[in-house]
Amino acid sequence: MFTKFFKVSIYPLLLICSALVLQSCFHVVKKTTDESVKSVRYPSDVIPFMNEWSILLGDGTKTNEVVNFEKNDFFYVSKDSKTNWVVYKTPNSGITSRTSHNTRTELGQLKHWVPETGGKLTGTLKVMHVSTSGDARVAASYSVVVGQIHSDEGHENEPLKIFYKKFPGHKKGSVFWNYEINTEGDNSKRWDYSTAVWGNDMSVVGPSTTVFPEEPKEGIELGEEFSYEINVYKGIMYLTFTSKGHKTVKFTKNLLKSDFSSRSNIPQQILTLYAPIGRDGIERENAYAGELQYFKQGAYNQTNGKSPEENIVWNTGSETYGGDIAKQYANGCYTEVWFREASVGLGTIPKY
């Protein structure tokens, strides 16, 4: 009798339990799916430090509210086979900042600091595209800046810009960094000294408008991942560059004392590149000491439609299609950079 009662009574109970389990599983799966979709909607969901920044886009959009912010064709999330990336994309011609003729979709750090206090910025990225139009004689052609330190006082110069550059038809491009002098006196005499990381420095150019130099043997390809660390500690800038399959490269640069405070210290690279356009100044002896700085990160397009004959270093003569952004994107006249990791904070005691 007990056995019969047990068999009859347990069936409804089993059905109820099964239903509850299925319902619970459904809610777990649905919740997980909803959270997964939500977690990759905005760039701030991929790299959660966006509350530390403002942003300027290549169409002139500017905002200090970068958390839960995106804009199609400029700043958004893309996913490859396994990883979510923050995409920074900008045309050769658009609306840019008051201190530059070049467009950018680029973060600007809200917190400012002096070299003596320091700061640290890291990024892991891959450059997906650089402009395919330009003048091969111009040092800035076919390049993009993916990280920088920018001064917010004095001449508002840039003690650091990290570049990627690749000539059309080449498989590999170059990563290099530039130091812009904090000019003594007339800032129209300013110049950048360029140092190669992988491949060539900025000074390697073509002999004519459409003839390119030899492809770098140790360069970085489009779509190939690399990382940088900028660590400013007690006035010294420590740079570290890493990439799988490439030698890790490190540099140090004093931001408190100039290496270029006399004419005898001007490097040959500068005499070759900049002296012909009248930019052969010297730097103040204390360089960037005591001057407010901030980090920038993203895609700062170095190509523009200005005439190379007026400035053979920075005016790339790139195609702009009258500023039509859609046409520029359709014809390769833009730059696109993907970041999967980045951080910003205080400078730290260097490991080297």
XYZ file of N, CA and C in Angstrom, residues 1-192:
576
model
N 0.837 -1.204 0.000
C 0.000 0.000 0.000
C 0.867 1.248 0.000
N 1.899 1.239 0.837
C 2.839 2.377 0.900
C 3.551 2.583 -0.431
N 3.966 1.432 -1.045
C 4.666 1.500 -2.334
C 3.777 2.101 -3.391
N 2.558 1.706 -3.416
C 1.615 2.222 -4.421
C 1.412 3.714 -4.224
N 1.214 4.116 -2.960
C 1.011 5.540 -2.660
C 2.227 6.369 -3.075
N 3.395 5.832 -2.812
C 4.645 6.527 -3.163
C 4.759 6.741 -4.663
N 4.439 5.687 -5.426
C 4.551 5.787 -6.880
C 3.575 6.799 -7.441
N 2.373 6.799 -6.892
C 1.352 7.722 -7.406
C 1.692 9.158 -7.029
N 2.163 9.359 -5.799
C 2.368 10.715 -5.291
C 3.625 11.365 -5.824
N 4.642 10.594 -6.178
C 5.922 11.197 -6.558
C 5.933 11.762 -7.971
N 5.051 11.245 -8.842
C 5.055 11.722 -10.230
C 4.740 13.213 -10.345
N 3.682 13.723 -9.694
C 3.434 15.172 -9.756
C 4.598 15.982 -9.166
N 5.167 15.417 -8.089
C 6.288 16.118 -7.459
C 7.490 16.213 -8.389
N 7.764 15.103 -9.111
C 8.872 15.108 -10.072
C 8.625 16.103 -11.192
N 7.399 16.154 -11.659
C 7.054 17.097 -12.735
C 7.248 18.534 -12.285
N 6.819 18.816 -11.052
C 6.966 20.175 -10.518
C 8.441 20.543 -10.380
N 9.250 19.601 -9.843
C 10.693 19.852 -9.683
C 11.378 20.073 -11.011
N 11.002 19.229 -11.991
C 11.605 19.360 -13.322
C 11.292 20.719 -13.922
N 10.055 21.133 -13.743
C 9.653 22.439 -14.288
C 10.422 23.569 -13.630
N 10.576 23.448 -12.292
C 11.317 24.486 -11.575
C 12.772 24.543 -12.006
N 13.394 23.375 -12.196
C 14.789 23.315 -12.650
C 14.939 23.928 -14.026
N 14.036 23.576 -14.942
C 14.087 24.127 -16.298
C 13.894 25.624 -16.284
N 12.914 26.064 -15.460
C 12.674 27.497 -15.374
C 13.896 28.221 -14.833
N 14.523 27.619 -13.787
C 15.731 28.211 -13.206
C 16.852 28.280 -14.224
N 17.056 27.195 -14.980
C 18.099 27.175 -16.011
C 17.843 28.223 -17.064
N 16.548 28.356 -17.439
C 16.193 29.343 -18.456
C 16.568 30.739 -17.998
N 16.244 31.031 -16.728
C 16.560 32.367 -16.209
C 18.053 32.597 -16.142
N 18.820 31.567 -15.752
C 20.278 31.700 -15.690
C 20.848 31.961 -17.064
N 20.414 31.181 -18.051
C 20.905 31.354 -19.413
C 20.512 32.707 -19.956
N 19.252 33.098 -19.743
C 18.776 34.377 -20.251
C 19.533 35.534 -19.612
N 19.735 35.418 -18.271
C 20.469 36.472 -17.579
C 21.897 36.564 -18.077
N 22.541 35.402 -18.236
C 23.927 35.383 -18.725
C 24.009 35.968 -20.121
N 23.061 35.593 -20.980
C 23.048 36.109 -22.351
C 22.850 37.611 -22.358
N 21.885 38.088 -21.544
C 21.628 39.518 -21.484
C 22.852 40.276 -20.992
N 23.523 39.736 -19.950
C 24.713 40.392 -19.420
C 25.846 40.381 -20.437
N 25.942 39.274 -21.207
C 26.989 39.177 -22.219
C 26.807 40.223 -23.297
N 25.535 40.381 -23.729
C 25.247 41.392 -24.751
C 25.550 42.778 -24.206
N 25.102 43.021 -22.971
C 25.315 44.321 -22.357
C 26.796 44.619 -22.159
N 27.582 43.602 -21.837
C 28.980 43.811 -21.482
C 29.840 44.260 -22.647
N 29.378 44.110 -23.866
C 30.199 44.499 -25.016
C 29.529 45.559 -25.871
N 28.562 46.248 -25.350
C 27.866 47.239 -26.161
C 28.709 48.487 -26.387
N 29.353 48.970 -25.317
C 30.087 50.229 -25.387
C 31.590 49.991 -25.225
N 32.406 50.879 -25.776
C 33.851 50.778 -25.522
C 34.204 50.732 -24.041
N 33.439 51.434 -23.208
C 33.712 51.435 -21.771
C 33.439 50.086 -21.125
N 32.716 49.206 -21.816
C 32.511 47.854 -21.314
C 33.712 46.962 -21.619
N 34.495 47.324 -22.616
C 35.691 46.562 -22.990
C 36.896 47.050 -22.197
N 37.095 48.380 -22.187
C 38.187 48.997 -21.436
C 37.543 49.968 -20.438
N 37.455 49.576 -19.170
C 36.621 50.309 -18.216
C 37.221 51.575 -17.620
N 38.246 52.145 -18.246
C 38.843 53.360 -17.685
C 38.313 54.636 -18.347
N 37.202 54.536 -19.080
C 36.728 55.662 -19.886
C 36.275 56.862 -19.052
N 36.028 56.654 -17.745
C 35.678 57.783 -16.880
C 36.855 58.722 -16.645
N 38.050 58.306 -17.073
C 39.260 59.119 -16.892
C 39.515 60.069 -18.067
N 38.612 60.063 -19.084
C 38.930 60.715 -20.347
C 37.790 61.562 -20.901
N 38.145 62.481 -21.780
C 37.233 63.071 -22.755
C 37.581 62.445 -24.102
N 36.785 62.729 -25.133
C 37.112 62.209 -26.463
C 36.718 63.220 -27.536
N 37.526 63.292 -28.578
C 37.227 64.064 -29.774
C 37.215 63.109 -30.952
N 36.127 63.138 -31.752
C 35.995 62.263 -32.907
C 36.305 63.012 -34.194
N 36.537 62.241 -35.251
C 36.926 62.813 -36.537
C 35.863 63.660 -37.208
N 34.620 63.586 -36.710
C 33.563 64.445 -37.263
C 33.316 65.667 -36.395
N 34.177 65.879 -35.384
C 34.051 67.040 -34.510
C 33.282 66.788 -33.237
N 32.669 65.623 -33.096
C 31.966 65.292 -31.853
C 32.951 65.286 -30.691
N 32.573 65.968 -29.602
C 33.428 66.005 -28.425
C 32.573 65.821 -27.187
N 33.043 65.015 -26.244
C 32.312 64.809 -25.005
C 33.256 64.413 -23.876
N 32.893 64.804 -22.661
C 33.607 64.373 -21.464
C 32.938 63.158 -20.830
N 31.834 62.712 -21.404
C 31.083 61.569 -20.870
C 31.331 60.362 -21.776
N 32.434 59.677 -21.566
C 32.835 58.588 -22.459
C 32.306 57.231 -21.983
N 31.868 57.146 -20.734
C 31.250 55.918 -20.238
C 29.896 55.731 -20.927
N 29.642 54.521 -21.431
C 28.406 54.213 -22.165
C 28.200 55.135 -23.369
N 29.324 55.449 -24.019
C 29.278 56.293 -25.226
C 29.856 55.519 -26.402
N 29.233 55.669 -27.557
C 29.734 55.097 -28.803
C 29.241 55.960 -29.959
N 29.895 55.820 -31.102
C 29.403 56.467 -32.313
C 29.849 55.649 -33.506
N 28.871 55.200 -34.289
C 29.167 54.380 -35.462
C 30.174 55.072 -36.365
N 31.082 54.280 -36.908
C 32.097 54.729 -37.870
C 33.238 55.518 -37.245
N 33.198 55.711 -35.922
C 34.278 56.457 -35.274
C 34.790 55.769 -34.012
N 33.883 55.399 -33.100
C 34.271 54.901 -31.781
C 33.246 53.860 -31.351
N 33.639 52.595 -31.398
C 32.671 51.531 -31.177
C 33.400 50.231 -30.842
N 32.637 49.157 -30.621
C 33.194 47.852 -30.278
C 33.121 46.928 -31.489
N 34.212 46.203 -31.733
C 34.232 45.159 -32.752
C 34.836 43.902 -32.133
N 34.443 42.756 -32.650
C 34.934 41.496 -32.099
C 35.553 40.658 -33.194
N 36.776 40.174 -32.951
C 37.354 39.198 -33.864
C 36.937 37.812 -33.371
N 37.645 36.784 -33.711
C 37.213 35.427 -33.379
C 37.061 35.177 -31.889
N 37.802 35.902 -31.055
C 37.761 35.613 -29.621
C 37.821 36.827 -28.704
N 38.037 38.030 -29.239
C 38.313 39.183 -28.390
C 37.482 40.381 -28.803
N 36.994 41.135 -27.815
C 36.344 42.415 -28.060
C 37.397 43.519 -28.092
N 37.251 44.420 -29.035
C 38.203 45.510 -29.226
C 37.466 46.846 -29.264
N 38.128 47.890 -28.801
C 37.637 49.253 -28.971
C 38.226 49.807 -30.261
N 37.365 50.248 -31.161
C 37.791 50.742 -32.470
C 37.816 52.268 -32.472
N 38.944 52.825 -32.900
C 39.102 54.265 -33.114
C 39.329 54.469 -34.617
N 38.449 55.206 -35.264
C 38.519 55.371 -36.720
C 38.310 56.843 -37.063
N 39.111 57.349 -38.024
C 38.989 58.764 -38.375
C 39.483 59.001 -39.800
N 38.851 59.910 -40.542
C 39.225 60.152 -41.940
C 40.435 61.069 -42.075
N 40.904 61.233 -43.318
C 42.005 62.161 -43.583
C 41.595 63.612 -43.387
N 40.323 63.895 -43.605
C 39.826 65.263 -43.465
C 38.505 65.242 -42.728
N 38.382 66.127 -41.736
C 37.154 66.236 -40.957
C 37.266 67.475 -40.099
N 36.780 67.380 -38.871
C 36.873 68.490 -37.929
C 37.861 68.088 -36.842
N 38.789 68.975 -36.534
C 39.852 68.607 -35.594
C 40.013 69.659 -34.506
N 41.070 69.530 -33.714
C 41.279 70.431 -32.575
C 41.905 71.745 -33.026
N 41.937 72.697 -32.103
C 42.465 74.021 -32.432
C 43.975 74.014 -32.648
N 44.683 72.974 -32.154
C 46.144 72.959 -32.242
C 46.668 72.062 -33.356
N 45.775 71.540 -34.208
C 46.235 70.598 -35.228
C 45.379 70.698 -36.479
N 45.996 70.356 -37.613
C 45.275 70.265 -38.891
C 44.826 68.837 -39.175
N 45.139 67.915 -38.291
C 44.861 66.504 -38.533
C 43.696 66.016 -37.679
N 42.859 65.168 -38.262
C 41.721 64.640 -37.516
C 42.177 63.553 -36.560
N 41.329 63.292 -35.580
C 41.596 62.199 -34.664
C 40.298 61.717 -34.039
N 40.263 60.421 -33.728
C 39.310 59.893 -32.764
C 40.185 59.434 -31.618
N 40.256 60.282 -30.596
C 41.316 60.133 -29.602
C 40.828 60.578 -28.232
N 41.203 59.800 -27.224
C 40.926 60.143 -25.838
C 41.909 61.205 -25.355
N 41.432 62.092 -24.487
C 42.287 63.063 -23.819
C 42.116 62.933 -22.314
N 43.198 62.714 -21.602
C 43.135 62.494 -20.160
C 42.594 63.730 -19.441
N 41.636 63.541 -18.541
C 41.064 64.646 -17.782
C 42.017 65.142 -16.698
N 42.710 64.222 -16.065
C 43.662 64.592 -15.019
C 44.979 65.047 -15.640
N 45.501 66.160 -15.178
C 46.783 66.660 -15.663
C 47.838 66.501 -14.572
N 49.090 66.450 -14.990
C 50.181 66.196 -14.060
C 51.455 66.849 -14.599
N 52.433 67.008 -13.742
C 53.731 67.528 -14.163
C 54.721 66.373 -14.191
N 55.784 66.468 -14.997
C 56.743 65.359 -15.085
C 57.316 64.938 -13.742
N 57.496 65.899 -12.834
C 58.047 65.570 -11.523
C 57.121 64.611 -10.756
N 55.811 64.744 -10.973
C 54.832 63.852 -10.340
C 54.669 62.583 -11.152
N 54.521 62.756 -12.466
C 54.490 61.627 -13.389
C 53.134 60.992 -13.588
N 53.132 59.964 -14.428
C 51.928 59.217 -14.757
C 52.285 58.025 -15.616
N 51.323 57.119 -15.780
C 51.577 55.916 -16.580
C 50.389 55.634 -17.500
N 50.702 55.284 -18.744
C 49.697 54.882 -19.726
C 50.164 53.609 -20.416
N 49.271 52.629 -20.529
C 49.586 51.407 -21.274
C 48.529 51.179 -22.345
N 48.895 50.437 -23.362
C 47.946 50.077 -24.402
C 48.387 48.831 -25.146
N 47.424 47.956 -25.452
C 47.658 46.794 -26.309
C 46.733 46.940 -27.506
N 47.290 46.948 -28.711
C 46.544 47.369 -29.888
C 47.014 46.670 -31.146
N 46.246 46.891 -32.204
C 46.687 46.546 -33.550
C 46.142 47.612 -34.493
N 46.994 48.094 -35.378
C 46.586 49.067 -36.386
C 46.014 48.289 -37.562
N 44.784 48.593 -37.919
C 44.091 47.856 -38.970
C 44.203 48.544 -40.335
N 44.399 49.866 -40.325
C 44.472 50.587 -41.603
C 45.135 51.939 -41.389
N 45.965 52.344 -42.343
C 46.438 53.722 -42.443
C 46.140 54.213 -43.851
N 46.102 55.515 -44.021
C 45.760 56.076 -45.323
C 46.645 55.515 -46.429
N 46.033 55.181 -47.539
C 46.781 54.684 -48.697
C 47.093 55.801 -49.687
N 46.681 57.028 -49.369
C 47.052 58.163 -50.220
C 47.963 59.096 -49.440
N 48.872 59.741 -50.160
C 49.846 60.630 -49.539
C 51.022 60.839 -50.474
N 52.023 61.519 -49.985
C 53.233 61.808 -50.753
C 54.393 61.095 -50.058
N 55.065 60.190 -50.760
C 56.111 59.368 -50.150
C 57.298 60.186 -49.650
N 57.470 61.405 -50.136
C 58.570 62.258 -49.685
C 58.317 62.853 -48.306
N 57.037 62.858 -47.883
C 56.628 63.515 -46.641
C 56.713 62.533 -45.472
N 57.434 62.921 -44.432
C 57.691 62.012 -43.306
C 56.412 61.533 -42.625
N 55.371 62.368 -42.588
C 54.145 62.014 -41.871
C 53.184 61.160 -42.687
N 53.438 60.987 -43.972
C 52.512 60.228 -44.818
C 52.321 58.806 -44.323
N 51.102 58.295 -44.494
C 50.756 56.886 -44.219
C 50.946 56.518 -42.751
N 50.751 57.491 -41.843
C 51.031 57.214 -40.433
C 49.888 57.627 -39.518
N 49.915 57.070 -38.306
C 48.941 57.392 -37.269
C 49.660 57.386 -35.921
N 49.263 58.294 -35.038
C 49.768 58.311 -33.661
C 48.773 57.560 -32.787
N 49.285 56.596 -31.997
C 48.414 55.734 -31.194
C 48.532 55.998 -29.695
N 49.391 56.918 -29.297
C 49.523 57.306 -27.898
C 50.452 58.491 -27.797
N 50.185 59.396 -26.865
C 51.052 60.563 -26.746
C 50.946 61.211 -25.368
N 51.943 62.039 -25.086
C 51.891 62.975 -23.966
C 51.808 64.370 -24.567
N 50.880 65.169 -24.076
C 50.666 66.507 -24.626
C 50.760 67.526 -23.496
N 51.490 68.598 -23.741
C 51.584 69.666 -22.753
C 50.341 70.545 -22.807
N 49.929 71.044 -21.651
C 48.773 71.934 -21.585
C 49.172 73.335 -21.144
N 50.467 73.626 -21.214
C 50.958 74.955 -20.867
C 52.026 75.367 -21.868
N 52.435 76.621 -21.788
C 53.516 77.102 -22.640
C 53.191 76.967 -24.108
N 54.092 76.321 -24.868
C 53.883 76.131 -26.301
C 52.882 75.010 -26.606
N 52.489 74.264 -25.594
C 51.591 73.111 -25.760
C 52.177 72.096 -26.748
N 53.464 71.837 -26.589
C 54.136 70.853 -27.434
C 53.946 69.438 -26.898
N 54.567 68.466 -27.563
C 54.325 67.057 -27.263
C 55.635 66.322 -26.975
N 55.913 66.042 -25.703
C 57.148 65.324 -25.386
C 57.167 63.881 -25.869
N 55.997 63.364 -26.280
C 55.978 62.000 -26.811
C 54.813 61.809 -27.774
N 55.118 61.197 -28.915
C 54.097 60.671 -29.831
C 54.575 59.300 -30.303
N 53.723 58.284 -30.166
C 54.031 56.930 -30.643
C 53.317 56.714 -31.964
N 54.097 56.397 -33.008
C 53.581 56.286 -34.370
C 53.570 54.840 -34.865
N 52.637 54.587 -35.785
C 52.723 53.433 -36.692
C 52.634 53.993 -38.105
N 53.507 53.488 -39.004
C 53.537 53.979 -40.379
C 53.805 52.821 -41.329
N 53.026 52.760 -42.421
C 53.258 51.715 -43.430
C 53.027 52.291 -44.829
N 54.020 52.128 -45.690
C 53.895 52.587 -47.068
C 52.981 51.648 -47.856
N 52.205 52.164 -48.806
C 51.365 51.306 -49.654
C 52.207 50.255 -50.376
N 51.684 49.045 -50.457
C 52.404 47.970 -51.134
C 53.354 47.210 -50.242
N 53.721 47.781 -49.095
C 54.570 47.079 -48.147
C 53.719 46.177 -47.260
N 54.249 45.029 -46.885
C 53.563 44.152 -45.949
C 53.780 44.621 -44.517
N 54.990 45.103 -44.234
C 55.334 45.521 -42.872
C 55.490 47.037 -42.785
N 55.068 47.561 -41.633
C 55.254 48.970 -41.344
C 56.194 49.153 -40.174
N 56.333 50.391 -39.721
C 57.262 50.724 -38.647
C 56.533 51.291 -37.441
N 57.064 50.993 -36.264
C 56.657 51.652 -35.022
C 57.829 52.504 -34.570
N 57.578 53.772 -34.276
C 58.628 54.658 -33.784
C 58.010 55.687 -32.848
N 58.862 56.372 -32.082
C 58.362 57.421 -31.190
C 59.113 58.709 -31.431
N 58.412 59.809 -31.289
C 58.973 61.137 -31.510
C 58.978 61.942 -30.219
N 60.051 62.697 -30.041
C 60.134 63.682 -28.959
C 60.153 65.061 -29.600
N 59.174 65.903 -29.247
C 59.142 67.271 -29.764
C 59.788 68.205 -28.743
N 60.765 69.006 -29.198
C 61.447 69.903 -28.273
C 60.480 70.962 -27.733
N 60.689 71.344 -26.499
C 59.947 72.455 -25.901
C 60.757 73.714 -26.177
N 60.483 74.302 -27.294
C 61.361 75.295 -27.914
C 61.690 76.476 -27.009
N 62.926 76.872 -27.050
C 63.363 78.102 -26.395
C 62.976 79.258 -27.304
N 62.071 80.123 -26.835
C 61.674 81.271 -27.645
C 60.650 80.933 -28.708
N 60.966 81.232 -29.962
C 60.028 81.126 -31.088
C 59.648 79.668 -31.344
N 58.375 79.343 -31.118
C 57.940 77.944 -31.268
C 57.809 77.506 -32.714
N 57.859 78.437 -33.653
C 57.820 78.042 -35.070
C 59.094 77.292 -35.460
N 60.106 77.312 -34.595
C 61.362 76.608 -34.849
C 61.362 75.177 -34.294
N 60.228 74.726 -33.780
C 60.173 73.412 -33.112
C 60.366 72.271 -34.108
N 60.797 71.134 -33.595
C 60.963 69.937 -34.406
C 60.816 68.695 -33.545
N 60.632 67.547 -34.209
C 60.536 66.240 -33.552
C 61.785 65.421 -33.851
